[in-house]
PDB file of N, CA and C and ligand atoms in Angstrom:
ATOM      1  N   UNK A 441      -3.594 -24.614 -24.565  1.00 63.00           N
ATOM      2  CA  UNK A 441      -5.249 -23.088 -25.906  1.00 63.00           C
ATOM      3  C   UNK A 441      -4.011 -23.276 -26.860  1.00 63.00           C
ATOM      4  N   UNK A 442      -5.170 -22.917 -27.914  1.00 65.00           N
ATOM      5  CA  UNK A 442      -4.930 -23.069 -29.224  1.00 65.00           C
ATOM      6  C   UNK A 442      -5.520 -21.490 -29.188  1.00 65.00           C
ATOM      7  N   UNK A 443      -4.267 -20.931 -29.552  1.00 81.00           N
ATOM      8  CA  UNK A 443      -5.261 -19.412 -29.927  1.00 81.00           C
ATOM      9  C   UNK A 443      -5.061 -19.333 -31.429  1.00 81.00           C
ATOM     10  N   UNK A 444      -6.105 -18.686 -32.069  1.00 89.00           N
ATOM     11  CA  UNK A 444      -6.397 -18.911 -33.192  1.00 89.00           C
ATOM     12  C   UNK A 444      -5.825 -17.796 -34.157  1.00 89.00           C
ATOM     13  N   UNK A 445      -4.597 -17.730 -34.998  1.00 92.00           N
ATOM     14  CA  UNK A 445      -4.341 -16.549 -35.788  1.00 92.00           C
ATOM     15  C   UNK A 445      -4.979 -15.936 -37.073  1.00 92.00           C
ATOM     16  N   UNK A 446      -6.072 -15.842 -36.880  1.00 94.00           N
ATOM     17  CA  UNK A 446      -7.411 -15.349 -37.436  1.00 94.00           C
ATOM     18  C   UNK A 446      -8.110 -15.018 -35.752  1.00 94.00           C
ATOM     19  N   UNK A 447      -8.913 -13.330 -36.402  1.00 95.00           N
ATOM     20  CA  UNK A 447     -10.787 -12.865 -35.246  1.00 95.00           C
ATOM     21  C   UNK A 447     -11.150 -13.156 -35.637  1.00 95.00           C
ATOM     22  N   UNK A 448     -11.801 -13.020 -36.799  1.00 96.00           N
ATOM     23  CA  UNK A 448     -13.167 -13.876 -37.030  1.00 96.00           C
ATOM     24  C   UNK A 448     -13.335 -14.584 -38.272  1.00 96.00           C
ATOM     25  N   UNK A 449     -14.195 -15.498 -38.993  1.00 97.00           N
ATOM     26  CA  UNK A 449     -14.156 -16.221 -40.545  1.00 97.00           C
ATOM     27  C   UNK A 449     -13.689 -15.366 -41.616  1.00 97.00           C
ATOM     28  N   UNK A 450     -12.669 -15.405 -42.780  1.00 97.00           N
ATOM     29  CA  UNK A 450     -12.518 -14.414 -43.772  1.00 97.00           C
ATOM     30  C   UNK A 450     -14.092 -14.598 -44.770  1.00 97.00           C
ATOM     31  N   UNK A 451     -15.549 -15.927 -44.656  1.00 98.00           N
ATOM     32  CA  UNK A 451     -15.816 -16.694 -45.316  1.00 98.00           C
ATOM     33  C   UNK A 451     -17.098 -15.748 -45.034  1.00 98.00           C
ATOM     34  N   UNK A 452     -17.463 -15.503 -43.541  1.00 98.00           N
ATOM     35  CA  UNK A 452     -18.936 -15.661 -43.172  1.00 98.00           C
ATOM     36  C   UNK A 452     -18.222 -14.397 -42.344  1.00 98.00           C
ATOM     37  N   UNK A 453     -17.179 -14.407 -42.142  1.00 97.00           N
ATOM     38  CA  UNK A 453     -17.307 -12.637 -40.810  1.00 97.00           C
ATOM     39  C   UNK A 453     -17.809 -13.036 -39.547  1.00 97.00           C
ATOM     40  N   UNK A 454     -18.145 -14.238 -39.444  1.00 98.00           N
ATOM     41  CA  UNK A 454     -18.387 -14.323 -38.005  1.00 98.00           C
ATOM     42  C   UNK A 454     -16.975 -15.194 -36.797  1.00 98.00           C
ATOM     43  N   UNK A 455     -17.108 -14.182 -35.753  1.00 96.00           N
ATOM     44  CA  UNK A 455     -16.273 -14.345 -34.476  1.00 96.00           C
ATOM     45  C   UNK A 455     -16.809 -15.494 -33.465  1.00 96.00           C
ATOM     46  N   UNK A 456     -17.561 -16.772 -33.742  1.00 96.00           N
ATOM     47  CA  UNK A 456     -18.166 -17.554 -34.030  1.00 96.00           C
ATOM     48  C   UNK A 456     -17.026 -18.655 -32.591  1.00 96.00           C
ATOM     49  N   UNK A 457     -16.179 -18.689 -33.251  1.00 96.00           N
ATOM     50  CA  UNK A 457     -15.581 -19.092 -32.636  1.00 96.00           C
ATOM     51  C   UNK A 457     -15.257 -20.725 -34.016  1.00 96.00           C
ATOM     52  N   UNK A 458     -14.278 -21.432 -33.779  1.00 96.00           N
ATOM     53  CA  UNK A 458     -13.818 -22.758 -35.110  1.00 96.00           C
ATOM     54  C   UNK A 458     -14.305 -24.127 -34.677  1.00 96.00           C
ATOM     55  N   UNK A 459     -14.213 -25.431 -34.655  1.00 96.00           N
ATOM     56  CA  UNK A 459     -14.084 -26.962 -34.463  1.00 96.00           C
ATOM     57  C   UNK A 459     -13.104 -27.146 -35.144  1.00 96.00           C
ATOM     58  N   UNK A 460     -12.553 -28.311 -34.469  1.00 95.00           N
ATOM     59  CA  UNK A 460     -11.851 -29.610 -35.284  1.00 95.00           C
ATOM     60  C   UNK A 460     -12.842 -30.912 -35.156  1.00 95.00           C
ATOM     61  N   UNK A 461     -12.550 -30.994 -37.013  1.00 94.00           N
ATOM     62  CA  UNK A 461     -13.152 -32.980 -36.431  1.00 94.00           C
ATOM     63  C   UNK A 461     -11.733 -33.976 -35.896  1.00 94.00           C
ATOM     64  N   UNK A 462     -12.294 -33.986 -34.626  1.00 92.00           N
ATOM     65  CA  UNK A 462     -11.474 -36.106 -33.623  1.00 92.00           C
ATOM     66  C   UNK A 462     -12.179 -36.297 -34.909  1.00 92.00           C
ATOM     67  N   UNK A 463     -11.092 -37.774 -35.043  1.00 91.00           N
ATOM     68  CA  UNK A 463     -11.605 -38.639 -34.746  1.00 91.00           C
ATOM     69  C   UNK A 463     -11.188 -39.306 -32.959  1.00 91.00           C
ATOM     70  N   UNK A 464     -12.669 -40.145 -33.472  1.00 91.00           N
ATOM     71  CA  UNK A 464     -12.112 -41.289 -32.162  1.00 91.00           C
ATOM     72  C   UNK A 464     -12.408 -42.580 -32.551  1.00 91.00           C
ATOM     73  N   UNK A 465     -11.757 -43.189 -31.564  1.00 93.00           N
ATOM     74  CA  UNK A 465     -12.298 -44.647 -31.789  1.00 93.00           C
ATOM     75  C   UNK A 465     -12.250 -45.522 -30.414  1.00 93.00           C
ATOM     76  N   UNK A 466     -13.220 -46.778 -30.833  1.00 94.00           N
ATOM     77  CA  UNK A 466     -12.786 -47.172 -29.405  1.00 94.00           C
ATOM     78  C   UNK A 466     -14.226 -47.956 -29.129  1.00 94.00           C
ATOM     79  N   UNK A 467     -14.242 -48.879 -27.978  1.00 94.00           N
ATOM     80  CA  UNK A 467     -15.506 -48.807 -27.761  1.00 94.00           C
ATOM     81  C   UNK A 467     -15.674 -48.426 -26.054  1.00 94.00           C
ATOM     82  N   UNK A 468     -16.700 -48.439 -25.815  1.00 93.00           N
ATOM     83  CA  UNK A 468     -17.263 -47.771 -24.448  1.00 93.00           C
ATOM     84  C   UNK A 468     -18.138 -48.801 -24.084  1.00 93.00           C
ATOM     85  N   UNK A 469     -18.164 -48.007 -22.445  1.00 93.00           N
ATOM     86  CA  UNK A 469     -19.461 -48.849 -21.796  1.00 93.00           C
ATOM     87  C   UNK A 469     -20.509 -47.361 -21.069  1.00 93.00           C
ATOM     88  N   UNK A 470     -21.628 -47.371 -21.998  1.00 94.00           N
ATOM     89  CA  UNK A 470     -23.164 -46.611 -21.049  1.00 94.00           C
ATOM     90  C   UNK A 470     -23.658 -47.019 -20.373  1.00 94.00           C
ATOM     91  N   UNK A 471     -23.334 -46.742 -19.105  1.00 96.00           N
ATOM     92  CA  UNK A 471     -24.726 -47.650 -18.346  1.00 96.00           C
ATOM     93  C   UNK A 471     -25.892 -46.898 -17.561  1.00 96.00           C
ATOM     94  N   UNK A 472     -26.986 -47.684 -17.561  1.00 97.00           N
ATOM     95  CA  UNK A 472     -27.814 -47.835 -16.652  1.00 97.00           C
ATOM     96  C   UNK A 472     -28.508 -48.062 -15.761  1.00 97.00           C
ATOM     97  N   UNK A 473     -29.175 -47.411 -14.959  1.00 96.00           N
ATOM     98  CA  UNK A 473     -30.140 -48.605 -13.745  1.00 96.00           C
ATOM     99  C   UNK A 473     -31.527 -49.248 -14.581  1.00 96.00           C
ATOM    100  N   UNK A 474     -31.897 -50.181 -13.633  1.00 97.00           N
ATOM    101  CA  UNK A 474     -32.496 -50.677 -14.497  1.00 97.00           C
ATOM    102  C   UNK A 474     -33.802 -50.675 -14.775  1.00 97.00           C
ATOM    103  N   UNK A 475     -34.132 -48.762 -13.960  1.00 97.00           N
ATOM    104  CA  UNK A 475     -35.561 -48.935 -14.566  1.00 97.00           C
ATOM    105  C   UNK A 475     -34.840 -48.247 -15.952  1.00 97.00           C
ATOM    106  N   UNK A 476     -34.319 -48.099 -16.488  1.00 95.00           N
ATOM    107  CA  UNK A 476     -33.645 -47.364 -17.404  1.00 95.00           C
ATOM    108  C   UNK A 476     -33.254 -45.548 -17.936  1.00 95.00           C
ATOM    109  N   UNK A 477     -33.359 -45.281 -16.503  1.00 96.00           N
ATOM    110  CA  UNK A 477     -32.208 -44.597 -16.564  1.00 96.00           C
ATOM    111  C   UNK A 477     -30.954 -44.328 -16.855  1.00 96.00           C
ATOM    112  N   UNK A 478     -30.067 -42.961 -16.767  1.00 95.00           N
ATOM    113  CA  UNK A 478     -29.077 -43.155 -17.422  1.00 95.00           C
ATOM    114  C   UNK A 478     -28.430 -43.222 -15.755  1.00 95.00           C
ATOM    115  N   UNK A 479     -27.135 -44.208 -15.371  1.00 96.00           N
ATOM    116  CA  UNK A 479     -26.378 -44.115 -14.650  1.00 96.00           C
ATOM    117  C   UNK A 479     -25.424 -43.256 -14.575  1.00 96.00           C
ATOM    118  N   UNK A 480     -24.426 -43.084 -14.058  1.00 95.00           N
ATOM    119  CA  UNK A 480     -22.776 -42.988 -13.884  1.00 95.00           C
ATOM    120  C   UNK A 480     -22.099 -43.136 -14.876  1.00 95.00           C
ATOM    121  N   UNK A 481     -22.301 -41.629 -15.935  1.00 94.00           N
ATOM    122  CA  UNK A 481     -21.489 -42.314 -16.679  1.00 94.00           C
ATOM    123  C   UNK A 481     -19.711 -41.120 -17.148  1.00 94.00           C
ATOM    124  N   UNK A 482     -19.112 -41.401 -16.019  1.00 94.00           N
ATOM    125  CA  UNK A 482     -17.927 -39.875 -16.182  1.00 94.00           C
ATOM    126  C   UNK A 482     -16.945 -41.045 -17.027  1.00 94.00           C
ATOM    127  N   UNK A 483     -16.591 -42.143 -16.838  1.00 93.00           N
ATOM    128  CA  UNK A 483     -15.269 -42.581 -18.132  1.00 93.00           C
ATOM    129  C   UNK A 483     -15.728 -43.017 -19.271  1.00 93.00           C
ATOM    130  N   UNK A 484     -17.733 -42.556 -19.466  1.00 91.00           N
ATOM    131  CA  UNK A 484     -17.309 -42.743 -21.129  1.00 91.00           C
ATOM    132  C   UNK A 484     -16.525 -42.632 -22.344  1.00 91.00           C
ATOM    133  N   UNK A 485     -15.861 -41.300 -21.657  1.00 88.00           N
ATOM    134  CA  UNK A 485     -14.628 -41.303 -22.771  1.00 88.00           C
ATOM    135  C   UNK A 485     -13.596 -41.717 -22.569  1.00 88.00           C
ATOM    136  N   UNK A 486     -13.069 -41.850 -21.324  1.00 89.00           N
ATOM    137  CA  UNK A 486     -11.602 -42.791 -20.719  1.00 89.00           C
ATOM    138  C   UNK A 486     -11.700 -44.092 -21.804  1.00 89.00           C
ATOM    139  N   UNK A 487     -12.503 -45.031 -22.419  1.00 88.00           N
ATOM    140  CA  UNK A 487     -11.992 -45.936 -23.126  1.00 88.00           C
ATOM    141  C   UNK A 487     -11.566 -45.814 -24.658  1.00 88.00           C
ATOM    142  N   UNK A 488     -11.789 -44.376 -25.099  1.00 91.00           N
ATOM    143  CA  UNK A 488     -11.679 -44.037 -26.201  1.00 91.00           C
ATOM    144  C   UNK A 488     -10.180 -43.737 -26.525  1.00 91.00           C
ATOM    145  N   UNK A 489     -10.327 -43.660 -27.568  1.00 92.00           N
ATOM    146  CA  UNK A 489      -8.697 -43.382 -28.669  1.00 92.00           C
ATOM    147  C   UNK A 489      -9.824 -42.123 -28.777  1.00 92.00           C
ATOM    148  N   UNK A 490      -8.700 -40.575 -28.824  1.00 87.00           N
ATOM    149  CA  UNK A 490      -8.628 -39.843 -29.708  1.00 87.00           C
ATOM    150  C   UNK A 490      -7.554 -38.844 -31.034  1.00 87.00           C
ATOM    151  N   UNK A 491      -7.999 -39.368 -31.886  1.00 90.00           N
ATOM    152  CA  UNK A 491      -6.881 -37.970 -32.674  1.00 90.00           C
ATOM    153  C   UNK A 491      -7.488 -36.501 -32.887  1.00 90.00           C
ATOM    154  N   UNK A 492      -6.915 -35.261 -32.836  1.00 88.00           N
ATOM    155  CA  UNK A 492      -7.708 -34.882 -32.895  1.00 88.00           C
ATOM    156  C   UNK A 492      -7.465 -34.415 -34.008  1.00 88.00           C
ATOM    157  N   UNK A 493      -8.257 -33.441 -35.234  1.00 91.00           N
ATOM    158  CA  UNK A 493      -8.312 -32.176 -36.058  1.00 91.00           C
ATOM    159  C   UNK A 493      -6.799 -31.411 -35.788  1.00 91.00           C
ATOM    160  N   UNK A 494      -5.981 -31.723 -37.067  1.00 92.00           N
ATOM    161  CA  UNK A 494      -5.493 -31.009 -37.740  1.00 92.00           C
ATOM    162  C   UNK A 494      -5.868 -29.319 -38.457  1.00 92.00           C
ATOM    163  N   UNK A 495      -7.323 -29.465 -38.894  1.00 95.00           N
ATOM    164  CA  UNK A 495      -8.122 -28.448 -39.697  1.00 95.00           C
ATOM    165  C   UNK A 495      -9.243 -27.795 -38.738  1.00 95.00           C
ATOM    166  N   UNK A 496      -9.040 -25.998 -38.653  1.00 96.00           N
ATOM    167  CA  UNK A 496      -9.673 -25.567 -37.804  1.00 96.00           C
ATOM    168  C   UNK A 496     -11.019 -24.871 -39.053  1.00 96.00           C
ATOM    169  N   UNK A 497     -11.888 -24.872 -38.529  1.00 97.00           N
ATOM    170  CA  UNK A 497     -13.716 -24.829 -39.428  1.00 97.00           C
ATOM    171  C   UNK A 497     -14.419 -24.448 -38.619  1.00 97.00           C
ATOM    172  N   UNK A 498     -15.047 -23.250 -40.041  1.00 98.00           N
ATOM    173  CA  UNK A 498     -16.215 -22.674 -39.027  1.00 98.00           C
ATOM    174  C   UNK A 498     -17.135 -22.664 -38.344  1.00 98.00           C
ATOM    175  N   UNK A 499     -17.581 -22.365 -36.830  1.00 97.00           N
ATOM    176  CA  UNK A 499     -18.669 -22.922 -36.804  1.00 97.00           C
ATOM    177  C   UNK A 499     -19.449 -22.173 -36.727  1.00 97.00           C
ATOM    178  N   UNK A 500     -19.914 -21.774 -37.857  1.00 98.00           N
ATOM    179  CA  UNK A 500     -20.844 -20.728 -38.951  1.00 98.00           C
ATOM    180  C   UNK A 500     -21.389 -21.751 -39.935  1.00 98.00           C
ATOM    181  N   UNK A 501     -20.013 -21.205 -40.755  1.00 98.00           N
ATOM    182  CA  UNK A 501     -20.295 -21.702 -42.689  1.00 98.00           C
ATOM    183  C   UNK A 501     -19.810 -23.193 -42.206  1.00 98.00           C
ATOM    184  N   UNK A 502     -18.978 -23.778 -41.408  1.00 98.00           N
ATOM    185  CA  UNK A 502     -18.065 -24.153 -41.743  1.00 98.00           C
ATOM    186  C   UNK A 502     -16.817 -25.198 -43.027  1.00 98.00           C
ATOM    187  N   UNK A 503     -17.059 -23.787 -43.477  1.00 98.00           N
ATOM    188  CA  UNK A 503     -15.846 -23.216 -44.485  1.00 98.00           C
ATOM    189  C   UNK A 503     -14.205 -23.446 -43.731  1.00 98.00           C
ATOM    190  N   UNK A 504     -13.305 -24.007 -43.613  1.00 97.00           N
ATOM    191  CA  UNK A 504     -12.105 -24.550 -43.508  1.00 97.00           C
ATOM    192  C   UNK A 504     -10.759 -23.397 -43.230  1.00 97.00           C
ATOM    193  N   UNK A 505     -10.533 -22.661 -42.264  1.00 96.00           N
ATOM    194  CA  UNK A 505     -10.268 -21.035 -42.197  1.00 96.00           C
ATOM    195  C   UNK A 505      -8.816 -21.491 -41.749  1.00 96.00           C
ATOM    196  N   UNK A 506      -8.036 -22.312 -40.961  1.00 95.00           N
ATOM    197  CA  UNK A 506      -6.983 -22.804 -40.856  1.00 95.00           C
ATOM    198  C   UNK A 506      -6.079 -24.251 -40.613  1.00 95.00           C
ATOM    199  N   UNK A 507      -5.019 -23.280 -40.450  1.00 93.00           N
ATOM    200  CA  UNK A 507      -4.378 -25.289 -40.112  1.00 93.00           C
ATOM    201  C   UNK A 507      -3.976 -25.472 -39.247  1.00 93.00           C
ATOM    202  N   UNK A 508      -3.997 -26.204 -37.736  1.00 88.00           N
ATOM    203  CA  UNK A 508      -4.071 -26.218 -36.871  1.00 88.00           C
ATOM    204  C   UNK A 508      -1.912 -26.306 -35.960  1.00 88.00           C
ATOM    205  N   UNK A 509      -1.746 -27.011 -37.089  1.00 78.00           N
ATOM    206  CA  UNK A 509      -0.082 -28.022 -36.905  1.00 78.00           C
ATOM    207  C   UNK A 509       0.426 -26.391 -37.555  1.00 78.00           C
ATOM    208  N   UNK A 510       0.164 -24.705 -37.926  1.00 64.00           N
ATOM    209  CA  UNK A 510       1.091 -24.270 -38.127  1.00 64.00           C
ATOM    210  C   UNK A 510       0.466 -23.522 -37.392  1.00 64.00           C
ATOM    211  N   UNK A 511       0.574 -23.241 -36.351  1.00 57.00           N
ATOM    212  CA  UNK A 511       0.686 -22.112 -35.358  1.00 57.00           C
ATOM    213  C   UNK A 511       0.587 -22.659 -33.990  1.00 57.00           C
ATOM    214  N   UNK A 512       1.659 -23.432 -34.452  1.00 51.00           N
ATOM    215  CA  UNK A 512       3.118 -22.889 -33.462  1.00 51.00           C
ATOM    216  C   UNK A 512       4.461 -22.020 -33.919  1.00 51.00           C
TER     217      UNK A 512
HETATM  218 ZN1   ZN B1291     -18.006 -18.962 -41.698  1.00 97.57          ZN
END
């Protein structure tokens, strides 16, 4: 759980939430049926390496609002 140290954005006052910029690297496979429709792609993300961002950005105004590393 990443409980934020603030309840709303200090810049725009939005309480919409925040996001992190995650780094994703790798190669994956996207499955199709022969008629061109999407097939089962439940493992699409499992082949990728994730690195979660350490900075939280406001969903509304995109400004940096706090540092996730300082939350512990
Ligand atoms: Zn904001």
